């Protein structure tokens, strides 16, 4: 079942954002994660957050090296004795953003079964912020199929992350099934000060059995 504790995420602000990014990029940032564990031992909260920022604000260029293959994560939640599973991939194209961003940005898609927050699909914008209401209507096309619209939730303290947010839980499973069966996905994402921009994902080869 897909579940997000919105109040919990809001109250933890930027720190939770770092956790999500760390979850999605865990194989790439293996060394950074080891350093992140040392950050958690700092007693001063401000210094601890500064430490996390220095660790997980990693060179995002270094994680853009493999756009052909899905990357996978398996991580044990020692407290709950449950596994977290995730698969993620970066878009094959980037978008040139004007001021105030002035950078090329990619999007990434991630599927997860989280030990605490449940099942979900998310889009992450690596540079820039999404511009839409709390619940965003996102156009998506698989292969040569017709364009479909899906609801995604934008968190107020994490405006570069969108979560799949359909009331009908079967839509999440159908979405992931289409990911597994397709070769290409095109998503149209609304970006602040830029408007709607399209990102393409080579989806072929996804191996996912958790929902």
mmCIF file of N, CA and C in Angstrom, residues 13-131:
data_model
loop_
_atom_site.group_PDB
_atom_site.id
_atom_site.type_symbol
_atom_site.label_atom_id
_atom_site.label_comp_id
_atom_site.label_asym_id
_atom_site.label_seq_id
_atom_site.Cartn_x
_atom_site.Cartn_y
_atom_site.Cartn_z
ATOM 1 N N UNK A 13 11.642 18.531 7.032
ATOM 2 C CA UNK A 13 12.161 19.432 6.018
ATOM 3 C C UNK A 13 13.287 18.881 5.174
ATOM 4 N N UNK A 14 14.368 19.705 5.064
ATOM 5 C CA UNK A 14 15.487 19.379 4.184
ATOM 6 C C UNK A 14 16.185 18.098 4.560
ATOM 7 N N UNK A 15 16.197 17.756 5.847
ATOM 8 C CA UNK A 15 16.875 16.532 6.268
ATOM 9 C C UNK A 15 16.246 15.308 5.607
ATOM 10 N N UNK A 16 14.890 15.272 5.563
ATOM 11 C CA UNK A 16 14.224 14.139 4.926
ATOM 12 C C UNK A 16 14.534 14.103 3.440
ATOM 13 N N UNK A 17 14.688 15.262 2.827
ATOM 14 C CA UNK A 17 15.061 15.309 1.416
ATOM 15 C C UNK A 17 16.392 14.613 1.203
ATOM 16 N N UNK A 18 17.352 14.871 2.090
ATOM 17 C CA UNK A 18 18.649 14.223 1.973
ATOM 18 C C UNK A 18 18.507 12.715 2.112
ATOM 19 N N UNK A 19 17.609 12.280 2.993
ATOM 20 C CA UNK A 19 17.406 10.844 3.173
ATOM 21 C C UNK A 19 16.874 10.226 1.902
ATOM 22 N N UNK A 20 15.904 10.904 1.256
ATOM 23 C CA UNK A 20 15.355 10.367 0.017
ATOM 24 C C UNK A 20 16.410 10.295 -1.075
ATOM 25 N N UNK A 21 17.200 11.360 -1.206
ATOM 26 C CA UNK A 21 18.253 11.360 -2.218
ATOM 27 C C UNK A 21 19.275 10.276 -1.911
ATOM 28 N N UNK A 22 19.638 10.149 -0.648
ATOM 29 C CA UNK A 22 20.594 9.112 -0.262
ATOM 30 C C UNK A 22 20.052 7.733 -0.574
ATOM 31 N N UNK A 23 18.741 7.532 -0.378
ATOM 32 C CA UNK A 23 18.126 6.236 -0.673
ATOM 33 C C UNK A 23 18.218 5.928 -2.151
ATOM 34 N N UNK A 24 17.884 6.931 -2.984
ATOM 35 C CA UNK A 24 17.877 6.701 -4.421
ATOM 36 C C UNK A 24 19.273 6.521 -4.994
ATOM 37 N N UNK A 25 20.283 7.153 -4.369
ATOM 38 C CA UNK A 25 21.622 7.153 -4.942
ATOM 39 C C UNK A 25 22.608 6.343 -4.119
ATOM 40 N N UNK A 26 22.101 5.445 -3.291
ATOM 41 C CA UNK A 26 22.944 4.708 -2.362
ATOM 42 C C UNK A 26 24.110 3.989 -3.022
ATOM 43 N N UNK A 27 23.951 3.270 -4.151
ATOM 44 C CA UNK A 27 25.098 2.563 -4.732
ATOM 45 C C UNK A 27 26.197 3.509 -5.174
ATOM 46 N N UNK A 28 25.816 4.703 -5.635
ATOM 47 C CA UNK A 28 26.812 5.645 -6.126
ATOM 48 C C UNK A 28 27.557 6.303 -4.989
ATOM 49 N N UNK A 29 26.823 6.561 -3.888
ATOM 50 C CA UNK A 29 27.405 7.284 -2.781
ATOM 51 C C UNK A 29 27.763 6.358 -1.631
ATOM 52 N N UNK A 30 28.314 5.204 -1.926
ATOM 53 C CA UNK A 30 28.655 4.255 -0.864
ATOM 54 C C UNK A 30 29.607 4.886 0.135
ATOM 55 N N UNK A 31 30.620 5.581 -0.372
ATOM 56 C CA UNK A 31 31.588 6.226 0.521
ATOM 57 C C UNK A 31 30.924 7.345 1.293
ATOM 58 N N UNK A 32 30.070 8.127 0.602
ATOM 59 C CA UNK A 32 29.383 9.227 1.274
ATOM 60 C C UNK A 32 28.485 8.717 2.376
ATOM 61 N N UNK A 33 27.845 7.574 2.177
ATOM 62 C CA UNK A 33 26.967 7.030 3.203
ATOM 63 C C UNK A 33 27.752 6.653 4.442
ATOM 64 N N UNK A 34 28.955 6.110 4.244
ATOM 65 C CA UNK A 34 29.786 5.772 5.382
ATOM 66 C C UNK A 34 30.113 7.039 6.178
ATOM 67 N N UNK A 35 30.388 8.127 5.454
ATOM 68 C CA UNK A 35 30.653 9.390 6.125
ATOM 69 C C UNK A 35 29.400 9.907 6.799
ATOM 70 N N UNK A 36 28.223 9.679 6.150
ATOM 71 C CA UNK A 36 26.965 10.105 6.723
ATOM 72 C C UNK A 36 26.699 9.467 8.063
ATOM 73 N N UNK A 37 27.137 8.238 8.237
ATOM 74 C CA UNK A 37 26.971 7.584 9.535
ATOM 75 C C UNK A 37 27.738 8.335 10.620
ATOM 76 N N UNK A 38 28.901 8.873 10.266
ATOM 77 C CA UNK A 38 29.658 9.645 11.251
ATOM 78 C C UNK A 38 28.956 10.956 11.564
ATOM 79 N N UNK A 39 28.205 11.509 10.576
ATOM 80 C CA UNK A 39 27.451 12.737 10.823
ATOM 81 C C UNK A 39 26.398 12.511 11.899
ATOM 82 N N UNK A 40 25.778 11.347 11.871
ATOM 83 C CA UNK A 40 24.693 11.065 12.813
ATOM 84 C C UNK A 40 25.177 11.045 14.261
ATOM 85 N N UNK A 41 26.494 10.930 14.462
ATOM 86 C CA UNK A 41 27.043 10.858 15.818
ATOM 87 C C UNK A 41 27.301 12.241 16.425
ATOM 88 N N UNK A 42 27.153 13.283 15.590
ATOM 89 C CA UNK A 42 27.370 14.640 16.093
ATOM 90 C C UNK A 42 26.193 15.057 16.967
ATOM 91 N N UNK A 43 26.464 15.589 18.135
ATOM 92 C CA UNK A 43 25.402 15.953 19.075
ATOM 93 C C UNK A 43 24.771 17.301 18.727
ATOM 94 N N UNK A 44 25.566 18.237 18.232
ATOM 95 C CA UNK A 44 25.046 19.553 17.880
ATOM 96 C C UNK A 44 24.217 19.430 16.601
ATOM 97 N N UNK A 45 22.922 19.782 16.658
ATOM 98 C CA UNK A 45 22.017 19.579 15.530
ATOM 99 C C UNK A 45 22.425 20.390 14.307
ATOM 100 N N UNK A 46 22.857 21.639 14.496
ATOM 101 C CA UNK A 46 23.244 22.470 13.361
ATOM 102 C C UNK A 46 24.486 21.916 12.672
ATOM 103 N N UNK A 47 25.457 21.465 13.475
ATOM 104 C CA UNK A 47 26.663 20.877 12.889
ATOM 105 C C UNK A 47 26.343 19.559 12.192
ATOM 106 N N UNK A 48 25.373 18.809 12.761
ATOM 107 C CA UNK A 48 24.988 17.529 12.152
ATOM 108 C C UNK A 48 24.367 17.762 10.780
ATOM 109 N N UNK A 49 23.483 18.777 10.668
ATOM 110 C CA UNK A 49 22.863 19.076 9.382
ATOM 111 C C UNK A 49 23.887 19.591 8.378
ATOM 112 N N UNK A 50 24.831 20.410 8.851
ATOM 113 C CA UNK A 50 25.899 20.891 7.967
ATOM 114 C C UNK A 50 26.723 19.717 7.442
ATOM 115 N N UNK A 51 26.959 18.749 8.334
ATOM 116 C CA UNK A 51 27.719 17.559 7.939
ATOM 117 C C UNK A 51 26.982 16.790 6.867
ATOM 118 N N UNK A 52 25.658 16.582 7.074
ATOM 119 C CA UNK A 52 24.862 15.868 6.075
ATOM 120 C C UNK A 52 24.869 16.611 4.744
ATOM 121 N N UNK A 53 24.754 17.949 4.805
ATOM 122 C CA UNK A 53 24.764 18.729 3.573
ATOM 123 C C UNK A 53 26.063 18.531 2.811
ATOM 124 N N UNK A 54 27.184 18.534 3.534
ATOM 125 C CA UNK A 54 28.486 18.392 2.883
ATOM 126 C C UNK A 54 28.659 17.009 2.272
ATOM 127 N N UNK A 55 27.982 16.007 2.873
ATOM 128 C CA UNK A 55 28.114 14.635 2.374
ATOM 129 C C UNK A 55 27.208 14.392 1.183
ATOM 130 N N UNK A 56 25.910 14.752 1.329
ATOM 131 C CA UNK A 56 24.930 14.364 0.319
ATOM 132 C C UNK A 56 24.691 15.418 -0.741
ATOM 133 N N UNK A 57 25.371 16.537 -0.622
ATOM 134 C CA UNK A 57 25.275 17.525 -1.680
ATOM 135 C C UNK A 57 26.272 17.151 -2.750
ATOM 136 N N UNK A 58 26.450 15.938 -3.014
ATOM 137 C CA UNK A 58 27.495 15.394 -3.848
ATOM 138 C C UNK A 58 27.370 15.886 -5.251
ATOM 139 N N UNK A 59 28.428 15.838 -5.909
ATOM 140 C CA UNK A 59 28.529 16.142 -7.301
ATOM 141 C C UNK A 59 27.502 15.377 -8.072
ATOM 142 N N UNK A 60 26.425 15.989 -8.446
ATOM 143 C CA UNK A 60 25.401 15.219 -9.144
ATOM 144 C C UNK A 60 25.869 14.816 -10.538
ATOM 145 N N UNK A 61 26.939 15.472 -11.016
ATOM 146 C CA UNK A 61 27.482 15.034 -12.307
ATOM 147 C C UNK A 61 27.974 13.596 -12.213
ATOM 148 N N UNK A 62 28.476 13.196 -11.064
ATOM 149 C CA UNK A 62 29.044 11.862 -10.927
ATOM 150 C C UNK A 62 27.998 10.773 -10.950
ATOM 151 N N UNK A 63 26.719 11.130 -10.723
ATOM 152 C CA UNK A 63 25.686 10.103 -10.740
ATOM 153 C C UNK A 63 24.973 10.047 -12.079
ATOM 154 N N UNK A 64 25.437 10.848 -13.043
ATOM 155 C CA UNK A 64 24.797 10.868 -14.350
ATOM 156 C C UNK A 64 25.568 10.021 -15.367
ATOM 157 N N UNK A 65 26.408 9.153 -14.880
ATOM 158 C CA UNK A 65 27.292 8.426 -15.774
ATOM 159 C C UNK A 65 26.604 7.254 -16.464
ATOM 160 N N UNK A 66 25.523 6.727 -15.880
ATOM 161 C CA UNK A 66 24.885 5.542 -16.439
ATOM 162 C C UNK A 66 23.402 5.795 -16.634
ATOM 163 N N UNK A 67 23.009 6.206 -17.857
ATOM 164 C CA UNK A 67 21.609 6.451 -18.143
ATOM 165 C C UNK A 67 20.991 5.280 -18.890
ATOM 166 N N UNK A 68 21.770 4.251 -19.165
ATOM 167 C CA UNK A 68 21.270 3.117 -19.935
ATOM 168 C C UNK A 68 20.648 2.045 -19.046
ATOM 169 N N UNK A 69 21.119 1.900 -17.827
ATOM 170 C CA UNK A 69 20.685 0.794 -16.979
ATOM 171 C C UNK A 69 19.991 1.286 -15.715
ATOM 172 N N UNK A 70 19.042 0.479 -15.257
ATOM 173 C CA UNK A 70 18.424 0.726 -13.964
ATOM 174 C C UNK A 70 19.422 0.404 -12.856
ATOM 175 N N UNK A 71 19.380 1.171 -11.797
ATOM 176 C CA UNK A 71 20.207 0.930 -10.628
ATOM 177 C C UNK A 71 19.306 0.475 -9.480
ATOM 178 N N UNK A 72 19.821 -0.432 -8.653
ATOM 179 C CA UNK A 72 18.987 -1.048 -7.623
ATOM 180 C C UNK A 72 19.600 -0.893 -6.233
ATOM 181 N N UNK A 73 18.712 -0.834 -5.241
ATOM 182 C CA UNK A 73 19.116 -0.691 -3.849
ATOM 183 C C UNK A 73 18.398 -1.738 -3.012
ATOM 184 N N UNK A 74 19.120 -2.353 -2.107
ATOM 185 C CA UNK A 74 18.526 -3.181 -1.059
ATOM 186 C C UNK A 74 19.163 -2.748 0.256
ATOM 187 N N UNK A 75 18.339 -2.338 1.201
ATOM 188 C CA UNK A 75 18.871 -1.810 2.455
ATOM 189 C C UNK A 75 18.024 -2.310 3.617
ATOM 190 N N UNK A 76 18.671 -2.834 4.646
ATOM 191 C CA UNK A 76 17.974 -3.352 5.814
ATOM 192 C C UNK A 76 17.680 -2.244 6.818
ATOM 193 N N UNK A 77 16.415 -2.174 7.249
ATOM 194 C CA UNK A 77 16.025 -1.294 8.347
ATOM 195 C C UNK A 77 16.168 -2.108 9.623
ATOM 196 N N UNK A 78 17.253 -1.883 10.348
ATOM 197 C CA UNK A 78 17.560 -2.690 11.523
ATOM 198 C C UNK A 78 16.503 -2.523 12.616
ATOM 199 N N UNK A 79 15.929 -1.345 12.731
ATOM 200 C CA UNK A 79 14.945 -1.119 13.778
ATOM 201 C C UNK A 79 13.675 -1.925 13.538
ATOM 202 N N UNK A 80 13.182 -1.941 12.288
ATOM 203 C CA UNK A 80 11.925 -2.607 11.966
ATOM 204 C C UNK A 80 12.119 -4.012 11.416
ATOM 205 N N UNK A 81 13.373 -4.392 11.224
ATOM 206 C CA UNK A 81 13.702 -5.702 10.675
ATOM 207 C C UNK A 81 12.995 -5.934 9.337
ATOM 208 N N UNK A 82 12.991 -4.893 8.511
ATOM 209 C CA UNK A 82 12.392 -4.965 7.190
ATOM 210 C C UNK A 82 13.377 -4.420 6.163
ATOM 211 N N UNK A 83 13.230 -4.894 4.939
ATOM 212 C CA UNK A 83 14.085 -4.425 3.859
ATOM 213 C C UNK A 83 13.434 -3.258 3.136
ATOM 214 N N UNK A 84 14.256 -2.347 2.668
ATOM 215 C CA UNK A 84 13.839 -1.310 1.736
ATOM 216 C C UNK A 84 14.424 -1.651 0.370
ATOM 217 N N UNK A 85 13.581 -1.619 -0.650
ATOM 218 C CA UNK A 85 14.017 -1.906 -2.018
ATOM 219 C C UNK A 85 13.726 -0.686 -2.887
ATOM 220 N N UNK A 86 14.614 -0.384 -3.806
ATOM 221 C CA UNK A 86 14.399 0.739 -4.704
ATOM 222 C C UNK A 86 15.094 0.493 -6.032
ATOM 223 N N UNK A 87 14.519 1.052 -7.078
ATOM 224 C CA UNK A 87 15.141 1.066 -8.403
ATOM 225 C C UNK A 87 15.038 2.490 -8.917
ATOM 226 N N UNK A 88 16.084 2.994 -9.553
ATOM 227 C CA UNK A 88 16.043 4.360 -10.046
ATOM 228 C C UNK A 88 16.791 4.491 -11.359
ATOM 229 N N UNK A 89 16.465 5.563 -12.069
ATOM 230 C CA UNK A 89 17.118 5.820 -13.345
ATOM 231 C C UNK A 89 17.035 7.309 -13.672
ATOM 232 N N UNK A 90 18.095 7.826 -14.308
ATOM 233 C CA UNK A 90 18.114 9.214 -14.737
ATOM 234 C C UNK A 90 17.567 9.334 -16.160
ATOM 235 N N UNK A 91 17.037 10.515 -16.463
ATOM 236 C CA UNK A 91 16.542 10.768 -17.817
ATOM 237 C C UNK A 91 17.696 10.773 -18.810
ATOM 238 N N UNK A 92 17.386 10.423 -20.049
ATOM 239 C CA UNK A 92 18.417 10.392 -21.089
ATOM 240 C C UNK A 92 18.689 11.778 -21.662
ATOM 241 N N UNK A 93 17.847 12.734 -21.322
ATOM 242 C CA UNK A 93 18.062 14.106 -21.777
ATOM 243 C C UNK A 93 18.100 15.050 -20.587
ATOM 244 N N UNK A 94 18.595 16.237 -20.820
ATOM 245 C CA UNK A 94 18.605 17.282 -19.802
ATOM 246 C C UNK A 94 17.962 18.534 -20.381
ATOM 247 N N UNK A 95 17.590 19.433 -19.496
ATOM 248 C CA UNK A 95 16.957 20.686 -19.898
ATOM 249 C C UNK A 95 17.796 21.844 -19.393
ATOM 250 N N UNK A 96 18.052 22.810 -20.269
ATOM 251 C CA UNK A 96 18.845 23.982 -19.902
ATOM 252 C C UNK A 96 17.935 24.988 -19.209
ATOM 253 N N UNK A 97 18.193 25.251 -17.942
ATOM 254 C CA UNK A 97 17.363 26.166 -17.172
ATOM 255 C C UNK A 97 18.001 27.551 -17.115
ATOM 256 N N UNK A 98 17.197 28.589 -17.310
ATOM 257 C CA UNK A 98 17.719 29.960 -17.228
ATOM 258 C C UNK A 98 17.856 30.395 -15.774
ATOM 259 N N UNK A 99 18.182 31.660 -15.544
ATOM 260 C CA UNK A 99 18.240 32.215 -14.192
ATOM 261 C C UNK A 99 16.870 32.033 -13.529
ATOM 262 N N UNK A 100 16.801 31.750 -12.251
ATOM 263 C CA UNK A 100 17.914 31.787 -11.288
ATOM 264 C C UNK A 100 18.741 30.504 -11.224
ATOM 265 N N UNK A 101 18.386 29.479 -12.041
ATOM 266 C CA UNK A 101 19.092 28.198 -11.944
ATOM 267 C C UNK A 101 20.383 28.192 -12.753
ATOM 268 N N UNK A 102 20.279 28.567 -14.036
ATOM 269 C CA UNK A 102 21.423 28.637 -14.931
ATOM 270 C C UNK A 102 22.239 27.349 -14.911
ATOM 271 N N UNK A 103 21.578 26.260 -15.234
ATOM 272 C CA UNK A 103 22.256 24.975 -15.283
ATOM 273 C C UNK A 103 21.432 24.002 -16.091
ATOM 274 N N UNK A 104 22.097 22.946 -16.579
ATOM 275 C CA UNK A 104 21.391 21.822 -17.178
ATOM 276 C C UNK A 104 20.870 20.950 -16.060
ATOM 277 N N UNK A 105 19.656 20.467 -16.207
ATOM 278 C CA UNK A 105 19.098 19.613 -15.168
ATOM 279 C C UNK A 105 18.516 18.350 -15.770
ATOM 280 N N UNK A 106 18.688 17.264 -15.067
ATOM 281 C CA UNK A 106 18.066 16.003 -15.418
ATOM 282 C C UNK A 106 16.965 15.701 -14.413
ATOM 283 N N UNK A 107 16.093 14.798 -14.795
ATOM 284 C CA UNK A 107 15.103 14.259 -13.863
ATOM 285 C C UNK A 107 15.470 12.805 -13.615
ATOM 286 N N UNK A 108 14.995 12.271 -12.525
ATOM 287 C CA UNK A 108 15.152 10.845 -12.272
ATOM 288 C C UNK A 108 13.813 10.280 -11.843
ATOM 289 N N UNK A 109 13.643 8.992 -12.081
ATOM 290 C CA UNK A 109 12.450 8.283 -11.641
ATOM 291 C C UNK A 109 12.903 7.188 -10.688
ATOM 292 N N UNK A 110 12.155 6.971 -9.635
ATOM 293 C CA UNK A 110 12.499 5.931 -8.667
ATOM 294 C C UNK A 110 11.244 5.173 -8.261
ATOM 295 N N UNK A 111 11.406 3.873 -8.067
ATOM 296 C CA UNK A 111 10.356 3.009 -7.533
ATOM 297 C C UNK A 111 10.875 2.494 -6.201
ATOM 298 N N UNK A 112 10.012 2.429 -5.199
ATOM 299 C CA UNK A 112 10.528 1.982 -3.917
ATOM 300 C C UNK A 112 9.486 1.183 -3.140
ATOM 301 N N UNK A 113 9.962 0.274 -2.363
ATOM 302 C CA UNK A 113 9.204 -0.334 -1.269
ATOM 303 C C UNK A 113 9.978 -0.016 -0.012
ATOM 304 N N UNK A 114 9.484 0.948 0.743
ATOM 305 C CA UNK A 114 10.204 1.464 1.906
ATOM 306 C C UNK A 114 9.734 0.765 3.171
ATOM 307 N N UNK A 115 10.663 0.465 4.050
ATOM 308 C CA UNK A 115 10.348 -0.266 5.281
ATOM 309 C C UNK A 115 9.389 0.509 6.177
ATOM 310 N N UNK A 116 9.361 1.834 6.055
ATOM 311 C CA UNK A 116 8.494 2.651 6.906
ATOM 312 C C UNK A 116 7.384 3.341 6.129
ATOM 313 N N UNK A 117 7.688 3.835 4.915
ATOM 314 C CA UNK A 117 6.723 4.658 4.191
ATOM 315 C C UNK A 117 5.968 3.908 3.099
ATOM 316 N N UNK A 118 6.251 2.628 2.900
ATOM 317 C CA UNK A 118 5.467 1.833 1.964
ATOM 318 C C UNK A 118 5.912 1.955 0.515
ATOM 319 N N UNK A 119 4.979 1.633 -0.390
ATOM 320 C CA UNK A 119 5.274 1.572 -1.822
ATOM 321 C C UNK A 119 5.062 2.930 -2.473
ATOM 322 N N UNK A 120 5.820 3.198 -3.513
ATOM 323 C CA UNK A 120 5.636 4.461 -4.212
ATOM 324 C C UNK A 120 6.509 4.608 -5.437
ATOM 325 N N UNK A 121 6.166 5.597 -6.241
ATOM 326 C CA UNK A 121 6.951 6.011 -7.405
ATOM 327 C C UNK A 121 7.161 7.509 -7.266
ATOM 328 N N UNK A 122 8.337 7.984 -7.588
ATOM 329 C CA UNK A 122 8.593 9.421 -7.480
ATOM 330 C C UNK A 122 9.442 9.915 -8.643
ATOM 331 N N UNK A 123 9.270 11.188 -8.940
ATOM 332 C CA UNK A 123 10.143 11.908 -9.862
ATOM 333 C C UNK A 123 10.925 12.930 -9.057
ATOM 334 N N UNK A 124 12.198 13.050 -9.371
ATOM 335 C CA UNK A 124 13.076 14.001 -8.690
ATOM 336 C C UNK A 124 13.724 14.896 -9.747
ATOM 337 N N UNK A 125 13.659 16.199 -9.525
ATOM 338 C CA UNK A 125 14.272 17.160 -10.432
ATOM 339 C C UNK A 125 15.609 17.585 -9.837
ATOM 340 N N UNK A 126 16.697 17.359 -10.580
ATOM 341 C CA UNK A 126 18.038 17.625 -10.058
ATOM 342 C C UNK A 126 18.527 19.005 -10.507
ATOM 343 N N UNK A 127 17.861 20.001 -9.943
ATOM 344 C CA UNK A 127 18.097 21.390 -10.317
ATOM 345 C C UNK A 127 16.762 22.000 -10.704
ATOM 346 N N UNK A 128 16.375 23.066 -10.039
ATOM 347 C CA UNK A 128 15.069 23.653 -10.308
ATOM 348 C C UNK A 128 13.992 23.081 -9.395
ATOM 349 N N UNK A 129 12.811 23.712 -9.415
ATOM 350 C CA UNK A 129 11.687 23.302 -8.591
ATOM 351 C C UNK A 129 10.464 23.060 -9.453
ATOM 352 N N UNK A 130 9.622 22.147 -9.023
ATOM 353 C CA UNK A 130 8.361 21.924 -9.716
ATOM 354 C C UNK A 130 7.410 23.078 -9.421
ATOM 355 N N UNK A 131 6.599 23.438 -10.418
ATOM 356 C CA UNK A 131 5.595 24.469 -10.227
ATOM 357 C C UNK A 131 4.225 23.894 -10.552
#
